[in-house]
mmCIF file of C-alpha atoms in Angstrom:
data_model
loop_
_atom_site.group_PDB
_atom_site.id
_atom_site.type_symbol
_atom_site.label_atom_id
_atom_site.label_comp_id
_atom_site.label_asym_id
_atom_site.label_seq_id
_atom_site.Cartn_x
_atom_site.Cartn_y
_atom_site.Cartn_z
ATOM 1 C CA ALA O 15 -40.251 20.556 26.751
ATOM 2 C CA PRO O 16 -43.361 20.800 24.112
ATOM 3 C CA ASN O 17 -43.701 18.160 21.788
ATOM 4 C CA PRO O 18 -40.683 16.190 22.749
ATOM 5 C CA THR O 19 -39.177 13.370 20.747
ATOM 6 C CA CYS O 20 -36.938 11.244 22.824
ATOM 7 C CA THR O 21 -35.731 7.296 22.500
ATOM 8 C CA VAL O 22 -33.507 5.265 24.744
ATOM 9 C CA SER O 23 -30.905 5.732 22.019
ATOM 10 C CA LYS O 24 -31.270 9.529 21.174
ATOM 11 C CA SER O 25 -31.153 13.088 22.711
ATOM 12 C CA CYS O 26 -34.496 14.559 23.936
ATOM 13 C CA GLY O 27 -35.481 17.402 21.011
ATOM 14 C CA PHE O 28 -38.278 19.904 21.062
ATOM 15 C CA ASN O 29 -39.287 23.000 18.847
ATOM 16 C CA MET O 30 -41.051 25.798 20.511
ATOM 17 C CA THR O 31 -42.228 29.631 19.572
ATOM 18 C CA TYR O 32 -40.982 32.409 22.146
ATOM 19 C CA GLY O 33 -42.531 35.852 20.955
ATOM 20 C CA GLY O 34 -41.482 36.460 17.232
ATOM 21 C CA SER O 35 -38.494 33.569 17.712
ATOM 22 C CA THR O 36 -38.495 29.973 16.780
ATOM 23 C CA ILE O 37 -36.280 27.472 18.947
ATOM 24 C CA THR O 38 -34.653 24.103 17.970
ATOM 25 C CA ALA O 39 -33.375 22.528 20.875
ATOM 26 C CA SER O 40 -32.010 19.498 23.049
ATOM 27 C CA LEU O 41 -33.067 18.973 26.531
ATOM 28 C CA THR O 42 -29.979 18.329 28.755
ATOM 29 C CA GLN O 43 -28.717 17.990 32.085
ATOM 30 C CA ASP O 44 -25.475 19.217 33.654
ATOM 31 C CA THR O 45 -24.660 20.368 37.461
ATOM 32 C CA LEU O 46 -25.367 24.274 37.765
ATOM 33 C CA THR O 47 -23.304 26.053 39.790
ATOM 34 C CA LEU O 48 -24.839 29.639 41.081
ATOM 35 C CA ALA O 49 -22.105 31.681 43.030
ATOM 36 C CA ASN O 50 -21.073 28.793 45.832
ATOM 37 C CA ASP O 51 -24.528 26.518 45.286
ATOM 38 C CA ALA O 52 -24.061 23.449 43.209
ATOM 39 C CA ILE O 53 -27.359 22.132 41.600
ATOM 40 C CA PRO O 54 -26.697 18.585 40.250
ATOM 41 C CA GLY O 55 -28.834 17.326 37.281
ATOM 42 C CA TYR O 56 -30.280 20.517 36.483
ATOM 43 C CA THR O 57 -32.303 20.232 33.253
ATOM 44 C CA PHE O 58 -32.197 22.595 30.559
ATOM 45 C CA GLY O 59 -32.569 23.120 26.750
ATOM 46 C CA CYS O 60 -29.462 23.698 24.374
ATOM 47 C CA ILE O 61 -30.358 25.590 21.739
ATOM 48 C CA ASN O 62 -29.218 24.122 18.022
ATOM 49 C CA LYS O 63 -31.074 26.690 16.033
ATOM 50 C CA ALA O 64 -32.865 30.020 16.613
ATOM 51 C CA THR O 65 -34.775 32.393 14.117
ATOM 52 C CA GLY O 66 -36.229 35.748 14.866
ATOM 53 C CA THR O 67 -35.412 38.521 17.172
ATOM 54 C CA SER O 68 -37.146 37.677 20.364
ATOM 55 C CA LEU O 69 -34.409 35.249 21.911
ATOM 56 C CA PRO O 70 -31.136 36.987 22.978
ATOM 57 C CA ALA O 71 -27.833 35.505 21.877
ATOM 58 C CA GLN O 72 -27.475 34.122 25.614
ATOM 59 C CA GLY O 73 -30.700 32.327 25.896
ATOM 60 C CA LEU O 74 -33.386 32.800 28.343
ATOM 61 C CA MET O 75 -33.544 32.010 32.160
ATOM 62 C CA GLY O 76 -36.944 30.482 33.270
ATOM 63 C CA LEU O 77 -38.152 32.056 36.260
ATOM 64 C CA GLY O 78 -41.914 30.990 35.667
ATOM 65 C CA ARG O 79 -43.990 28.448 37.738
ATOM 66 C CA GLY O 80 -43.550 25.332 35.184
ATOM 67 C CA PRO O 81 -41.888 22.451 36.426
ATOM 68 C CA LEU O 82 -38.723 23.029 34.299
ATOM 69 C CA SER O 83 -37.721 26.563 35.603
ATOM 70 C CA LEU O 84 -35.012 27.459 37.468
ATOM 71 C CA ILE O 85 -37.331 28.224 40.651
ATOM 72 C CA SER O 86 -38.910 24.716 40.442
ATOM 73 C CA GLN O 87 -35.890 22.986 40.042
ATOM 74 C CA THR O 88 -34.370 24.351 42.869
ATOM 75 C CA GLN O 89 -37.168 24.814 45.241
ATOM 76 C CA ASN O 90 -35.575 22.638 48.027
ATOM 77 C CA LEU O 91 -32.357 25.066 47.828
ATOM 78 C CA TYR O 92 -34.268 28.359 47.258
ATOM 79 C CA LYS O 93 -37.656 27.697 48.653
ATOM 80 C CA SER O 94 -39.691 28.933 45.798
ATOM 81 C CA THR O 95 -38.487 32.527 46.792
ATOM 82 C CA PHE O 96 -36.670 35.020 44.745
ATOM 83 C CA SER O 97 -36.864 38.619 43.894
ATOM 84 C CA TYR O 98 -35.319 40.783 40.884
ATOM 85 C CA CYS O 99 -34.811 44.490 40.368
ATOM 86 C CA LEU O 100 -34.472 45.689 36.739
ATOM 87 C CA PRO O 101 -32.535 48.539 35.700
ATOM 88 C CA ASN O 102 -33.783 51.501 33.620
ATOM 89 C CA SER O 103 -33.317 50.910 30.222
ATOM 90 C CA LYS O 104 -31.496 54.171 29.688
ATOM 91 C CA SER O 105 -28.799 52.904 32.128
ATOM 92 C CA SER O 106 -25.092 52.857 31.343
ATOM 93 C CA SER O 107 -24.331 49.899 33.129
ATOM 94 C CA PHE O 108 -27.628 48.100 32.719
ATOM 95 C CA SER O 109 -26.867 45.714 35.805
ATOM 96 C CA GLY O 110 -29.947 44.559 37.889
ATOM 97 C CA THR O 111 -29.852 42.332 40.478
ATOM 98 C CA LEU O 112 -31.237 38.717 41.199
ATOM 99 C CA ARG O 113 -31.876 37.267 44.872
ATOM 100 C CA LEU O 114 -32.945 33.754 45.312
ATOM 101 C CA GLY O 115 -33.935 32.327 48.263
ATOM 102 C CA PRO O 116 -36.004 33.990 51.588
ATOM 103 C CA LYS O 117 -32.731 35.321 52.793
ATOM 104 C CA PHE O 118 -31.885 39.217 52.311
ATOM 105 C CA GLN O 119 -35.485 39.858 50.949
ATOM 106 C CA PRO O 120 -37.027 42.722 51.573
ATOM 107 C CA VAL O 121 -39.309 42.878 54.801
ATOM 108 C CA ARG O 122 -41.205 46.158 54.729
ATOM 109 C CA ILE O 123 -42.474 45.748 51.005
ATOM 110 C CA LYS O 124 -46.046 46.121 49.670
ATOM 111 C CA THR O 125 -47.775 42.668 48.780
ATOM 112 C CA THR O 126 -50.796 41.220 47.142
ATOM 113 C CA PRO O 127 -51.563 37.549 46.693
ATOM 114 C CA LEU O 128 -50.466 35.280 43.780
ATOM 115 C CA LEU O 129 -53.483 33.436 42.340
ATOM 116 C CA LYS O 130 -53.252 29.806 40.763
ATOM 117 C CA ASN O 131 -54.584 29.627 37.133
ATOM 118 C CA PRO O 132 -54.632 26.132 35.505
ATOM 119 C CA ARG O 133 -55.291 27.418 32.323
ATOM 120 C CA ARG O 134 -51.683 29.198 32.310
ATOM 121 C CA SER O 135 -50.062 27.535 35.518
ATOM 122 C CA SER O 136 -46.651 29.183 34.631
ATOM 123 C CA LEU O 137 -47.926 32.497 34.778
ATOM 124 C CA TYR O 138 -47.966 34.680 38.266
ATOM 125 C CA TYR O 139 -51.305 36.088 38.139
ATOM 126 C CA VAL O 140 -52.585 38.816 40.862
ATOM 127 C CA ASN O 141 -55.703 40.350 40.884
ATOM 128 C CA MET O 142 -56.158 43.904 39.638
ATOM 129 C CA VAL O 143 -59.201 45.616 41.320
ATOM 130 C CA GLY O 144 -58.854 49.370 39.130
ATOM 131 C CA ILE O 145 -56.375 52.002 37.381
ATOM 132 C CA ARG O 146 -56.545 55.504 38.627
ATOM 133 C CA VAL O 147 -55.318 58.095 36.299
ATOM 134 C CA GLY O 148 -54.260 61.324 38.170
ATOM 135 C CA ASN O 149 -56.829 61.226 40.967
ATOM 136 C CA LYS O 150 -59.665 59.341 39.278
ATOM 137 C CA ILE O 151 -60.591 55.524 39.008
ATOM 138 C CA VAL O 152 -61.019 54.957 35.854
ATOM 139 C CA ASP O 153 -64.350 53.162 34.467
ATOM 140 C CA ILE O 154 -63.504 49.909 33.283
ATOM 141 C CA PRO O 155 -65.952 46.708 32.790
ATOM 142 C CA PRO O 156 -65.369 44.769 35.819
ATOM 143 C CA SER O 157 -64.981 41.894 33.386
ATOM 144 C CA ALA O 158 -61.804 43.374 31.632
ATOM 145 C CA LEU O 159 -60.066 42.999 35.232
ATOM 146 C CA ALA O 160 -61.829 39.868 36.179
ATOM 147 C CA PHE O 161 -59.642 36.564 36.808
ATOM 148 C CA ASN O 162 -60.893 33.686 35.181
ATOM 149 C CA PRO O 163 -59.204 30.028 35.477
ATOM 150 C CA ALA O 164 -61.149 28.793 32.707
ATOM 151 C CA THR O 165 -60.191 31.315 30.235
ATOM 152 C CA GLY O 166 -56.805 32.309 31.462
ATOM 153 C CA ALA O 167 -58.158 35.825 31.731
ATOM 154 C CA GLY O 168 -56.587 38.193 34.337
ATOM 155 C CA THR O 169 -53.626 40.160 35.187
ATOM 156 C CA ILE O 170 -50.368 39.061 35.080
ATOM 157 C CA PHE O 171 -46.492 40.323 35.957
ATOM 158 C CA ASP O 172 -44.081 39.497 33.063
ATOM 159 C CA SER O 173 -40.602 40.622 32.624
ATOM 160 C CA GLY O 174 -40.394 39.432 29.057
ATOM 161 C CA THR O 175 -42.715 41.386 28.231
ATOM 162 C CA VAL O 176 -41.383 45.049 27.308
ATOM 163 C CA TYR O 177 -44.438 47.505 27.433
ATOM 164 C CA THR O 178 -47.609 46.841 29.536
ATOM 165 C CA ARG O 179 -50.583 45.711 27.708
ATOM 166 C CA LEU O 180 -54.156 46.015 28.715
ATOM 167 C CA VAL O 181 -57.215 44.270 26.863
ATOM 168 C CA GLU O 182 -58.870 46.415 24.707
ATOM 169 C CA PRO O 183 -61.815 47.812 26.869
ATOM 170 C CA ALA O 184 -59.376 48.451 30.172
ATOM 171 C CA TYR O 185 -56.879 49.935 27.495
ATOM 172 C CA VAL O 186 -59.260 52.149 25.857
ATOM 173 C CA ALA O 187 -60.552 53.618 29.286
ATOM 174 C CA VAL O 188 -57.430 54.132 30.838
ATOM 175 C CA ARG O 189 -55.807 55.960 27.475
ATOM 176 C CA ASN O 190 -59.015 58.106 26.888
ATOM 177 C CA GLU O 191 -58.624 59.483 30.566
ATOM 178 C CA PHE O 192 -54.675 60.105 30.168
ATOM 179 C CA ARG O 193 -55.642 61.937 27.324
ATOM 180 C CA ARG O 194 -58.620 64.094 28.856
ATOM 181 C CA ARG O 195 -55.935 64.937 31.767
ATOM 182 C CA VAL O 196 -53.171 66.469 29.264
ATOM 183 C CA LYS O 197 -54.363 69.940 28.451
ATOM 184 C CA ASN O 198 -53.722 71.616 25.707
ATOM 185 C CA ALA O 199 -52.249 69.107 23.538
ATOM 186 C CA ASN O 200 -53.136 67.125 20.831
ATOM 187 C CA ALA O 201 -52.112 62.943 20.868
ATOM 188 C CA THR O 202 -50.583 61.739 17.968
ATOM 189 C CA SER O 203 -49.338 58.239 17.056
ATOM 190 C CA LEU O 204 -45.780 57.167 16.825
ATOM 191 C CA GLY O 205 -44.935 53.399 16.177
ATOM 192 C CA GLY O 206 -46.800 51.410 18.341
ATOM 193 C CA PHE O 207 -48.034 53.573 20.579
ATOM 194 C CA ASP O 208 -51.189 55.887 19.984
ATOM 195 C CA THR O 209 -50.843 58.259 22.732
ATOM 196 C CA CYS O 210 -48.048 60.881 22.195
ATOM 197 C CA TYR O 211 -47.292 64.252 22.618
ATOM 198 C CA SER O 212 -44.596 66.780 21.579
ATOM 199 C CA GLY O 213 -42.911 69.605 23.679
ATOM 200 C CA SER O 214 -43.617 70.601 27.198
ATOM 201 C CA VAL O 215 -46.564 68.533 28.427
ATOM 202 C CA VAL O 216 -47.810 68.066 32.001
ATOM 203 C CA PHE O 217 -48.610 64.433 32.255
ATOM 204 C CA PRO O 218 -51.509 62.809 34.879
ATOM 205 C CA SER O 219 -50.025 60.017 36.902
ATOM 206 C CA VAL O 220 -51.256 56.287 36.859
ATOM 207 C CA THR O 221 -51.739 54.080 39.572
ATOM 208 C CA PHE O 222 -52.178 50.480 39.368
ATOM 209 C CA MET O 223 -54.664 49.124 42.255
ATOM 210 C CA PHE O 224 -54.476 45.465 43.432
ATOM 211 C CA ALA O 225 -55.852 43.748 46.108
ATOM 212 C CA GLY O 226 -54.051 45.212 49.383
ATOM 213 C CA MET O 227 -51.753 47.517 47.511
ATOM 214 C CA ASN O 228 -51.412 50.293 44.717
ATOM 215 C CA VAL O 229 -48.462 51.101 42.220
ATOM 216 C CA THR O 230 -47.897 54.730 41.245
ATOM 217 C CA LEU O 231 -45.601 54.368 38.256
ATOM 218 C CA PRO O 232 -43.117 57.425 38.177
ATOM 219 C CA PRO O 233 -42.493 59.068 34.827
ATOM 220 C CA ASP O 234 -39.960 57.026 33.970
ATOM 221 C CA ASN O 235 -41.970 53.836 34.066
ATOM 222 C CA LEU O 236 -44.694 55.705 32.445
ATOM 223 C CA LEU O 237 -43.581 57.309 29.597
ATOM 224 C CA ILE O 238 -41.028 56.564 26.510
ATOM 225 C CA HIS O 239 -39.508 59.043 24.572
ATOM 226 C CA SER O 240 -38.538 59.126 20.841
ATOM 227 C CA SER O 241 -34.785 59.276 20.275
ATOM 228 C CA SER O 242 -34.646 62.804 19.646
ATOM 229 C CA GLY O 243 -36.390 63.372 23.004
ATOM 230 C CA SER O 244 -38.817 65.697 21.719
ATOM 231 C CA THR O 245 -41.889 62.974 21.717
ATOM 232 C CA SER O 246 -43.211 61.539 24.740
ATOM 233 C CA CYS O 247 -45.849 58.379 24.408
ATOM 234 C CA LEU O 248 -47.642 56.731 27.132
ATOM 235 C CA ALA O 249 -45.974 53.432 27.247
ATOM 236 C CA MET O 250 -48.748 51.001 27.368
ATOM 237 C CA ALA O 251 -50.768 49.520 24.370
ATOM 238 C CA ALA O 252 -54.030 47.316 24.067
ATOM 239 C CA ALA O 253 -53.585 43.432 24.069
ATOM 240 C CA PRO O 254 -52.754 41.828 21.101
ATOM 241 C CA ASN O 255 -55.610 40.037 19.053
ATOM 242 C CA ASN O 256 -54.696 36.412 19.828
ATOM 243 C CA VAL O 257 -54.437 33.925 22.883
ATOM 244 C CA ASN O 258 -52.834 36.738 25.104
ATOM 245 C CA SER O 259 -56.177 39.012 24.268
ATOM 246 C CA VAL O 260 -57.783 38.010 27.835
ATOM 247 C CA LEU O 261 -54.526 39.289 29.453
ATOM 248 C CA ASN O 262 -53.496 42.302 31.505
ATOM 249 C CA VAL O 263 -49.444 42.109 31.456
ATOM 250 C CA ILE O 264 -47.538 44.717 33.871
ATOM 251 C CA ALA O 265 -44.509 44.651 32.031
ATOM 252 C CA SER O 266 -40.723 44.922 32.551
ATOM 253 C CA MET O 267 -40.780 48.695 31.579
ATOM 254 C CA GLN O 268 -43.263 49.434 34.285
ATOM 255 C CA GLN O 269 -41.010 47.279 36.543
ATOM 256 C CA GLN O 270 -37.965 48.997 36.229
ATOM 257 C CA ASN O 271 -36.359 50.695 39.614
ATOM 258 C CA HIS O 272 -38.631 48.563 41.515
ATOM 259 C CA ARG O 273 -38.144 45.169 43.669
ATOM 260 C CA VAL O 274 -40.303 42.601 42.597
ATOM 261 C CA LEU O 275 -40.560 40.110 45.280
ATOM 262 C CA ILE O 276 -41.954 36.446 44.113
ATOM 263 C CA ASP O 277 -43.002 34.388 47.519
ATOM 264 C CA LEU O 278 -44.443 31.195 46.666
ATOM 265 C CA PRO O 279 -44.840 29.561 50.021
ATOM 266 C CA ASN O 280 -46.619 32.289 51.240
ATOM 267 C CA SER O 281 -48.664 32.801 47.543
ATOM 268 C CA ARG O 282 -47.846 36.571 47.442
ATOM 269 C CA LEU O 283 -46.232 38.985 45.270
ATOM 270 C CA GLY O 284 -44.611 42.341 46.500
ATOM 271 C CA ILE O 285 -43.365 45.594 44.934
ATOM 272 C CA SER O 286 -41.297 48.273 46.333
ATOM 273 C CA ARG O 287 -39.240 51.295 44.923
ATOM 274 C CA GLU O 288 -35.618 50.498 44.566
ATOM 275 C CA THR O 289 -32.509 52.088 42.323
ATOM 276 C CA CYS O 290 -31.579 48.968 40.463
ATOM 277 C CA THR O 291 -28.422 50.706 38.777
#
């Protein structure tokens, strides 16, 4: 818990920020029951007050590599292995799946090694070696994709970020090649997206290239549409100018309708197409 205030006679309180939300909470323990599995002495935060819009009313389930995450606290039971499948944001039922433990995980799945970064030890780092737009590997400065334990730079998978963000040199290179391949149409901006088109347009594919596997995004993972449906935007942006400016983040929209496997004992992340709704 960040900055806890604990005494023998009082509860352990802490404050933290998540996205645009600020949370005041108390650390507590109870038995957590998942299906038929009981986990006694499970430590979690009990929210007393939350401000902002980034935190859902139900709270958050931590699936990272930190010591208080669900995965870390249940490692004897679930062997630090899980997978999830996020539904499409337009799904009517919006019910994805979470599988805990090595049983019933996909066998035929493309994988890439997980990397450890002591600077940001709770995150799932992988080695992204390039990005292809159409059939062209985009010319990206190697430093924009480089894994650097000293600075926290590199590429992560994060289901808590909505749209993929690339460090600025990588994003500019990908965006410019994407625009170049959209024929007879001019890009406009809409909201936080700077590569949008109206009407009937043929879009190029985008492929993330990792060590040992490639992931080509279907249109539903690549484009976001205006409420009227008349405008489509490349659903990516440059990394914000803050502590995350050195991070490439493969986000939840780009993960939708994919099975994402985290296998910590074998230090690998896997991904395969799956209809999640």
